[in-house]
Short mmCIF file of C-alpha atoms in Angstrom, two decimals:
data_model
loop_
_atom_site.label_atom_id
_atom_site.label_comp_id
_atom_site.label_asym_id
_atom_site.label_seq_id
_atom_site.Cartn_x
_atom_site.Cartn_y
_atom_site.Cartn_z
CA MET M 374 71.66 49.16 145.69
CA SER M 375 69.62 51.18 143.03
CA ALA M 376 70.85 53.49 140.80
CA VAL M 377 68.97 56.12 142.73
CA GLN M 378 67.53 56.58 145.97
CA ASN M 379 65.10 59.48 146.02
CA VAL M 380 63.14 60.42 142.56
CA LEU M 381 60.19 63.28 141.58
CA VAL M 382 57.79 62.22 138.72
CA VAL M 383 56.05 65.17 137.40
CA GLY M 384 53.07 64.12 135.87
CA GLY M 385 50.56 61.52 137.05
CA GLY M 386 49.51 60.17 133.74
CA LEU M 387 50.08 56.18 133.04
CA ALA M 388 53.70 56.77 132.39
CA GLY M 389 54.15 58.96 135.35
CA ALA M 390 52.12 56.64 137.89
CA GLY M 391 53.97 53.53 136.56
CA ALA M 392 57.32 54.86 136.99
CA ALA M 393 56.41 55.86 140.55
CA ILE M 394 54.83 52.66 141.55
CA ARG M 395 57.78 50.82 139.86
CA LEU M 396 60.17 52.52 141.87
CA ALA M 397 58.59 52.98 145.26
CA ARG M 398 57.86 49.18 145.11
CA ALA M 399 61.85 48.83 145.10
CA GLY M 400 62.44 50.89 148.08
CA VAL M 401 63.03 53.99 146.32
CA ALA M 402 61.84 57.30 147.97
CA VAL M 403 59.24 58.88 145.34
CA ASP M 404 57.37 62.00 145.06
CA LEU M 405 54.64 62.52 142.33
CA VAL M 406 53.42 66.21 141.28
CA GLU M 407 50.13 66.49 138.97
CA VAL M 408 49.48 69.82 138.32
CA LYS M 409 45.09 68.76 137.76
CA PRO M 410 43.33 69.26 141.00
CA ASP M 411 42.57 65.67 141.23
CA VAL M 412 43.05 62.52 139.46
CA HIS M 413 39.40 62.29 138.16
CA ALA M 414 40.38 65.29 135.65
CA LEU M 415 42.81 62.86 133.75
CA GLY M 416 40.73 61.97 130.72
CA SER M 417 37.43 60.11 129.57
CA GLY M 418 37.98 56.65 127.89
CA ILE M 419 41.03 54.33 126.66
CA THR M 420 41.51 51.37 124.56
CA LEU M 421 44.41 49.19 126.38
CA GLN M 422 45.91 46.04 123.79
CA GLY M 423 47.14 43.61 125.18
CA ASN M 424 51.23 44.71 125.68
CA ALA M 425 49.45 47.72 128.03
CA LEU M 426 47.06 44.86 130.06
CA ARG M 427 50.63 43.09 130.46
CA GLU M 428 52.10 46.09 132.06
CA LEU M 429 49.19 46.60 134.25
CA ASP M 430 49.94 43.23 135.83
CA GLY M 431 53.44 44.17 136.18
CA LEU M 432 52.44 46.99 138.31
CA GLY M 433 49.92 44.98 140.40
CA VAL M 434 46.86 46.20 139.19
CA TRP M 435 45.57 44.00 136.48
CA GLY M 436 43.13 42.39 138.42
CA THR M 437 41.23 45.04 139.26
CA ALA M 438 41.44 46.61 135.87
CA ARG M 439 40.00 43.37 134.83
CA GLU M 440 37.15 43.48 136.70
CA ARG M 441 36.26 47.34 136.10
CA GLY M 442 37.10 47.57 132.05
CA TYR M 443 35.52 45.39 129.43
CA ALA M 444 37.76 42.77 127.62
CA PHE M 445 37.53 41.77 124.10
CA ASP M 446 39.13 39.73 121.55
CA VAL M 447 37.98 40.96 118.13
CA THR M 448 37.13 44.06 116.41
CA GLY M 449 34.36 44.16 113.80
CA PHE M 450 33.97 46.48 110.64
CA ARG M 451 30.64 47.84 109.62
CA ALA M 452 29.38 50.00 106.44
CA PRO M 453 27.98 53.53 106.88
CA ASP M 454 24.78 52.60 105.34
CA PRO M 455 21.32 52.89 106.64
CA VAL M 456 21.41 49.98 108.92
CA GLY M 457 25.32 49.71 109.88
CA THR M 458 25.94 46.53 107.80
CA GLU M 459 28.64 44.43 109.48
CA LEU M 460 31.21 43.77 106.97
CA PHE M 461 33.67 41.45 108.61
CA ALA M 462 35.24 40.88 112.44
CA VAL M 463 38.81 40.58 112.52
CA PRO M 464 40.62 38.75 115.50
CA ASP M 465 43.05 41.05 117.48
CA ALA M 466 46.43 39.93 118.40
CA LYS M 467 47.29 38.89 121.87
CA THR M 468 49.98 41.17 122.25
CA GLY M 469 50.13 40.65 125.70
CA GLY M 470 50.08 36.85 125.32
CA PRO M 471 47.97 34.09 125.88
CA GLU M 472 46.92 34.74 129.41
CA TYR M 473 45.35 38.30 129.09
CA PRO M 474 42.29 39.46 126.47
CA ALA M 475 43.55 41.55 123.22
CA VAL M 476 42.01 44.34 124.05
CA MET M 477 40.27 45.93 126.90
CA GLY M 478 38.33 49.41 127.29
CA MET M 479 38.53 51.28 130.65
CA SER M 480 37.29 54.78 131.65
CA ARG M 481 40.79 57.06 131.86
CA PRO M 482 39.75 58.60 135.45
CA GLU M 483 38.88 55.33 136.63
CA LEU M 484 42.40 53.85 135.55
CA ALA M 485 43.95 56.77 136.70
CA GLN M 486 42.06 56.19 140.22
CA LEU M 487 43.50 52.65 140.21
CA LEU M 488 47.15 53.53 139.58
CA HIS M 489 47.24 56.40 141.74
CA ASP M 490 45.49 53.97 144.78
CA ARG M 491 48.27 51.67 143.99
CA ALA M 492 51.02 54.35 144.08
CA ALA M 493 49.88 55.64 147.51
CA GLU M 494 49.79 51.77 148.86
CA VAL M 495 53.56 51.26 147.54
CA GLY M 496 54.53 54.42 149.29
CA VAL M 497 54.53 57.40 146.54
CA LYS M 498 54.05 60.51 148.07
CA LEU M 499 50.92 62.45 145.63
CA ARG M 500 50.79 66.15 145.52
CA TYR M 501 47.97 67.31 143.37
CA ALA M 502 47.39 71.03 141.95
CA THR M 503 51.09 71.13 141.76
CA THR M 504 54.13 71.24 139.39
CA THR M 505 57.45 72.33 139.09
CA THR M 506 58.56 76.10 138.22
CA ASP M 507 62.49 75.65 138.35
CA LEU M 508 65.24 73.15 138.25
CA ALA M 509 68.95 73.40 138.14
CA GLN M 510 71.02 70.29 138.58
CA ASP M 511 74.44 69.22 139.31
CA ALA M 512 76.37 66.46 139.05
CA ASP M 513 75.13 64.81 142.13
CA GLY M 514 71.01 65.85 142.06
CA VAL M 515 68.38 68.10 140.97
CA ASP M 516 67.13 71.35 142.99
CA VAL M 517 63.61 71.56 142.35
CA THR M 518 61.16 74.52 143.26
CA PHE M 519 57.56 73.75 143.05
CA SER M 520 54.50 76.01 142.18
CA ASP M 521 53.31 76.45 145.89
CA GLY M 522 57.01 77.67 147.07
CA SER M 523 58.22 74.53 148.34
CA SER M 524 61.33 72.93 147.14
CA GLY M 525 63.39 69.50 147.12
CA ARG M 526 66.35 67.73 145.89
CA TYR M 527 66.22 64.34 144.36
CA ASP M 528 68.80 61.99 142.34
CA LEU M 529 66.41 62.18 139.28
CA VAL M 530 63.38 64.13 137.74
CA VAL M 531 61.30 62.04 135.38
CA GLY M 532 59.11 64.20 133.11
CA ALA M 533 55.75 62.53 132.31
CA ASP M 534 53.92 65.58 131.94
CA GLY M 535 52.47 64.91 128.36
CA VAL M 536 52.46 66.28 125.07
CA ARG M 537 53.56 69.96 125.88
CA SER M 538 55.69 69.07 128.48
CA TRP M 539 57.10 72.01 130.53
CA THR M 540 60.07 69.69 131.96
CA ARG M 541 60.84 69.31 128.34
CA ARG M 542 60.90 73.14 127.87
CA MET M 543 62.77 73.57 131.18
CA ILE M 544 65.78 71.22 130.33
CA GLY M 545 66.01 73.29 126.70
CA ILE M 546 64.60 71.02 124.42
CA GLU M 547 62.96 72.00 121.46
CA LEU M 548 60.47 69.53 119.71
CA GLU M 549 58.05 69.78 117.25
CA THR M 550 54.67 68.79 117.62
CA ARG M 551 52.51 68.69 114.65
CA SER M 552 48.79 68.01 113.60
CA THR M 553 48.39 64.99 111.46
CA GLY M 554 45.53 66.78 110.00
CA MET M 555 42.82 64.83 112.00
CA GLY M 556 40.42 65.82 114.65
CA ILE M 557 38.11 63.63 117.00
CA TRP M 558 35.17 63.88 118.72
CA ARG M 559 34.86 62.10 121.90
CA SER M 560 31.85 61.12 124.23
CA PHE M 561 31.62 59.21 127.20
CA GLY M 562 28.31 57.47 128.31
CA PRO M 563 26.16 54.13 128.87
CA ARG M 564 26.85 51.12 126.87
CA PRO M 565 24.13 49.67 124.90
CA ALA M 566 23.59 45.85 125.32
CA SER M 567 24.44 45.70 121.39
CA VAL M 568 28.02 47.09 121.89
CA THR M 569 30.29 43.87 123.29
CA ARG M 570 33.19 45.04 121.28
CA THR M 571 35.00 47.79 118.89
CA ASP M 572 33.45 48.30 115.80
CA LEU M 573 34.62 50.35 113.01
CA PHE M 574 32.94 52.57 110.25
CA TYR M 575 35.13 53.66 107.33
CA GLY M 576 33.79 56.34 104.99
CA GLY M 577 30.48 58.90 105.30
CA PRO M 578 31.17 62.22 106.38
CA CYS M 579 33.73 61.06 108.87
CA TYR M 580 37.36 58.89 108.60
CA ILE M 581 36.51 56.49 111.27
CA ALA M 582 33.36 56.74 113.24
CA GLY M 583 33.68 53.84 116.42
CA TYR M 584 32.91 53.05 119.61
CA CYS M 585 34.76 50.83 122.61
CA PRO M 586 32.96 49.82 125.57
CA THR M 587 34.75 50.57 128.72
CA GLY M 588 32.68 48.88 131.44
CA GLU M 589 29.14 46.71 131.97
CA ASP M 590 27.28 50.18 131.79
CA SER M 591 29.69 51.97 129.86
CA LEU M 592 31.59 53.46 126.65
CA TYR M 593 33.16 56.01 124.93
CA ALA M 594 32.22 56.60 120.80
CA TYR M 595 34.20 58.77 118.88
CA LEU M 596 34.33 60.63 115.15
CA VAL M 597 37.60 61.47 113.35
CA GLU M 598 37.22 64.34 110.72
CA ASP M 599 39.48 66.85 109.68
CA ALA M 600 41.13 68.87 111.74
CA GLN M 601 39.44 71.99 112.55
CA ASP M 602 39.25 74.97 114.59
CA ARG M 603 36.08 73.77 116.76
CA SER M 604 37.20 76.38 119.63
CA THR M 605 34.52 78.80 118.98
CA LEU M 606 31.61 76.22 119.71
CA THR M 607 29.89 76.25 122.95
CA PRO M 608 29.76 72.52 124.49
CA GLU M 609 25.73 72.94 123.32
CA GLU M 610 26.86 73.49 119.81
CA GLN M 611 29.67 70.72 120.24
CA LEU M 612 27.23 68.29 121.37
CA ALA M 613 25.18 69.35 118.49
CA THR M 614 27.81 68.75 116.11
CA MET M 615 28.99 65.35 117.24
CA ARG M 616 24.99 64.36 117.19
CA GLY M 617 25.00 65.66 113.56
CA LEU M 618 28.10 63.74 112.18
CA SER M 619 26.79 60.45 113.97
CA GLN M 620 23.86 60.77 111.80
CA ALA M 621 25.40 58.75 108.83
CA TYR M 622 26.07 55.82 111.12
CA HIS M 623 23.56 53.21 112.28
CA GLY M 624 23.65 49.92 113.95
CA PRO M 625 24.43 50.37 117.71
CA TRP M 626 25.53 53.81 116.89
CA ASP M 627 21.47 54.57 116.67
CA GLU M 628 21.31 53.41 120.48
CA ILE M 629 24.56 55.65 120.61
CA ARG M 630 23.28 58.43 119.51
CA GLU M 631 20.35 58.56 122.07
CA THR M 632 22.87 58.57 125.05
CA LEU M 633 24.48 61.87 123.34
CA THR M 634 22.30 64.44 125.76
CA ASP M 635 25.28 65.89 128.00
CA PRO M 636 27.61 68.39 126.60
CA SER M 637 29.61 67.96 129.62
CA LYS M 638 30.52 64.44 128.09
CA VAL M 639 31.65 65.53 124.66
CA ASN M 640 35.56 66.79 123.79
CA TYR M 641 37.08 67.56 120.70
CA THR M 642 40.82 67.12 120.11
CA TRP M 643 43.47 66.88 117.27
CA PHE M 644 45.53 64.20 116.43
CA GLU M 645 49.13 65.30 117.45
CA THR M 646 52.50 63.52 116.68
CA HIS M 647 56.42 64.11 117.54
CA VAL M 648 59.29 61.94 118.38
CA LEU M 649 62.27 62.99 120.57
CA PRO M 650 65.25 61.98 119.26
CA ALA M 651 67.71 60.20 121.24
CA PRO M 652 68.77 60.95 124.40
CA TRP M 653 65.75 61.40 125.93
CA ASN M 654 67.38 62.50 128.85
CA ARG M 655 69.61 65.60 130.32
CA GLY M 656 71.58 64.86 132.63
CA ARG M 657 69.43 63.78 135.83
CA VAL M 658 66.02 64.59 134.13
CA VAL M 659 64.56 62.28 131.74
CA LEU M 660 61.28 62.04 129.43
CA ILE M 661 58.89 59.55 129.61
CA GLY M 662 55.28 59.20 127.65
CA ASP M 663 53.96 61.97 125.41
CA ALA M 664 56.36 64.00 126.76
CA ALA M 665 58.96 62.03 124.43
CA HIS M 666 56.73 60.48 122.20
CA THR M 667 52.86 60.95 121.23
CA CYS M 668 51.13 58.58 119.24
CA PRO M 669 47.67 59.34 117.50
CA PRO M 670 45.35 56.72 118.55
CA THR M 671 44.65 55.62 114.99
CA ILE M 672 46.50 51.94 116.48
CA ALA M 673 45.51 52.39 119.99
CA GLN M 674 49.28 52.20 121.04
CA GLY M 675 49.45 55.74 123.12
CA GLY M 676 48.83 54.23 126.41
CA ALA M 677 50.64 51.26 126.02
CA GLN M 678 53.79 52.60 124.71
CA ALA M 679 53.57 54.88 127.96
CA LEU M 680 53.65 52.03 130.59
CA GLU M 681 56.54 50.43 128.50
CA ASP M 682 58.47 53.61 129.12
CA ALA M 683 57.83 53.30 132.65
CA ALA M 684 58.60 49.60 132.91
CA VAL M 685 61.88 49.54 131.08
CA LEU M 686 63.04 52.89 133.06
CA GLY M 687 61.97 51.56 136.66
CA SER M 688 63.59 48.03 135.85
CA LEU M 689 66.97 49.75 134.85
CA LEU M 690 66.58 52.39 138.02
CA VAL M 691 66.44 49.52 140.16
CA GLU M 692 68.69 46.87 138.39
CA ARG M 693 71.80 49.13 138.04
CA ASP M 694 74.03 50.79 140.69
CA ALA M 695 74.83 53.92 138.84
CA LEU M 696 72.92 56.82 137.01
CA ASP M 697 75.32 56.68 134.20
CA ASP M 698 75.74 56.70 130.35
CA ASP M 699 75.49 53.19 130.27
CA LEU M 700 72.06 53.19 132.14
CA TRP M 701 70.96 55.85 129.41
CA ASP M 702 72.41 53.52 126.65
CA ALA M 703 70.44 50.66 127.52
CA PHE M 704 67.36 52.78 128.31
CA HIS M 705 67.31 54.40 124.89
CA ASP M 706 68.22 51.02 123.00
CA ARG M 707 65.52 49.39 124.23
CA ARG M 708 62.78 52.35 123.72
CA VAL M 709 63.60 54.71 121.26
CA GLU M 710 63.21 52.64 118.11
CA ARG M 711 60.24 50.87 119.45
CA ALA M 712 58.23 53.98 120.35
CA ARG M 713 59.67 55.47 116.70
CA THR M 714 58.40 52.29 114.82
CA VAL M 715 54.69 52.46 116.60
CA VAL M 716 54.20 56.35 116.27
CA GLU M 717 55.01 56.17 112.35
CA ALA M 718 53.15 53.15 111.95
CA SER M 719 50.08 55.34 113.34
CA ASN M 720 50.72 57.94 111.35
CA GLN M 721 50.94 55.99 108.30
CA LEU M 722 47.67 54.63 108.78
CA ALA M 723 46.30 58.06 109.59
CA GLN M 724 47.90 59.71 106.11
CA TRP M 725 46.50 56.63 104.08
CA GLN M 726 42.88 57.41 104.94
CA LEU M 727 44.08 61.54 104.53
CA ASP M 728 45.01 60.74 101.40
CA HIS M 729 41.92 57.84 100.62
CA VAL M 730 44.71 55.50 99.74
CA GLN M 731 44.12 51.54 100.16
CA GLY M 732 47.02 50.86 102.33
CA ASP M 733 48.00 47.65 103.22
CA ILE M 734 46.29 47.74 106.88
CA PRO M 735 46.61 44.27 107.66
CA SER M 736 50.37 44.16 107.17
CA LEU M 737 50.78 47.27 109.11
CA MET M 738 48.94 45.90 112.02
CA ARG M 739 50.72 42.77 112.01
CA THR M 740 54.01 44.47 112.09
CA VAL M 741 52.86 46.43 115.05
CA ALA M 742 51.45 43.50 116.87
CA GLN M 743 54.57 41.27 116.25
CA LEU M 744 57.00 44.41 117.76
CA VAL M 745 55.07 44.79 121.05
CA SER M 746 54.10 40.85 121.26
CA GLN M 747 57.70 40.82 122.65
CA PRO M 748 58.35 42.42 126.21
CA ALA M 749 59.83 46.15 126.04
#
């Protein structure tokens, strides 16, 4: 008998969908609410390392994800010179094990659709354009009021509702989310034939200029600059700004730049970070994913850590027969320090770039790869 019989998951991203699938597949009744109006509103492109692919396999979606994404095993490094000279290429660590590619790019909306389809298949009840407005818990459960006026009672509420988690606020947790000092322009578009992996350009007007293939016909491209207030720019001005910054980068960037024509495909956000100290739960409400730890994308581990949270929480809830301190201690022992180490490594790499310091990037990346190569 599992520790819970019915669960509410708040948030339909990787952490929320992953937890919902694992619980429902084990026979737990799961409701998932997502404040966005549909699954296609959940992002643009994502880079998934091997440990994330291992978790997708555990959810039963790896085969389909492999068909829809774009896998590769090497990352290239290029110079910000007039021809985008290739400097060298580095084999990526296969952190999920030899049976998986080292890295795969994928469209976020397509990955979200895949996970939500799987959730529905295993019995999760999905409700969009809906969130929670009140939580009241006692020793035996949590009474929940929803934004549509309905209500329900659950053994557990899983708050997987992102960086600015409303669930976190409702259970009284104050957490400082800070900017790392970097902002990122992203654009989603067609993949030129010359792009078969991620290439990174360091230097020029941006800290990083890069791209990642996300399918046979798609990629996302990104430019990392000093964090600035870009909120007053119109969509057309945002597009012009990204195109202008990209002028310093060549090689495949020359082809990518020609496809940057649709303002609706461009977005700008700041790199943000936080790690919630243990415990991540307050009674029968627990936080996972970005609600508990948010990782700047400098080492592409944010999605993987969210999926790992879901895997560990799901397995403990199914394997244990009581939602007690022993269960929460086991969860925190397996997740808090691992997530903290990954976030700190990502922040360290960003700080080296901000300070223009020649940090030992290979050593840092090897440390992270060794950590995440072991199952969570």
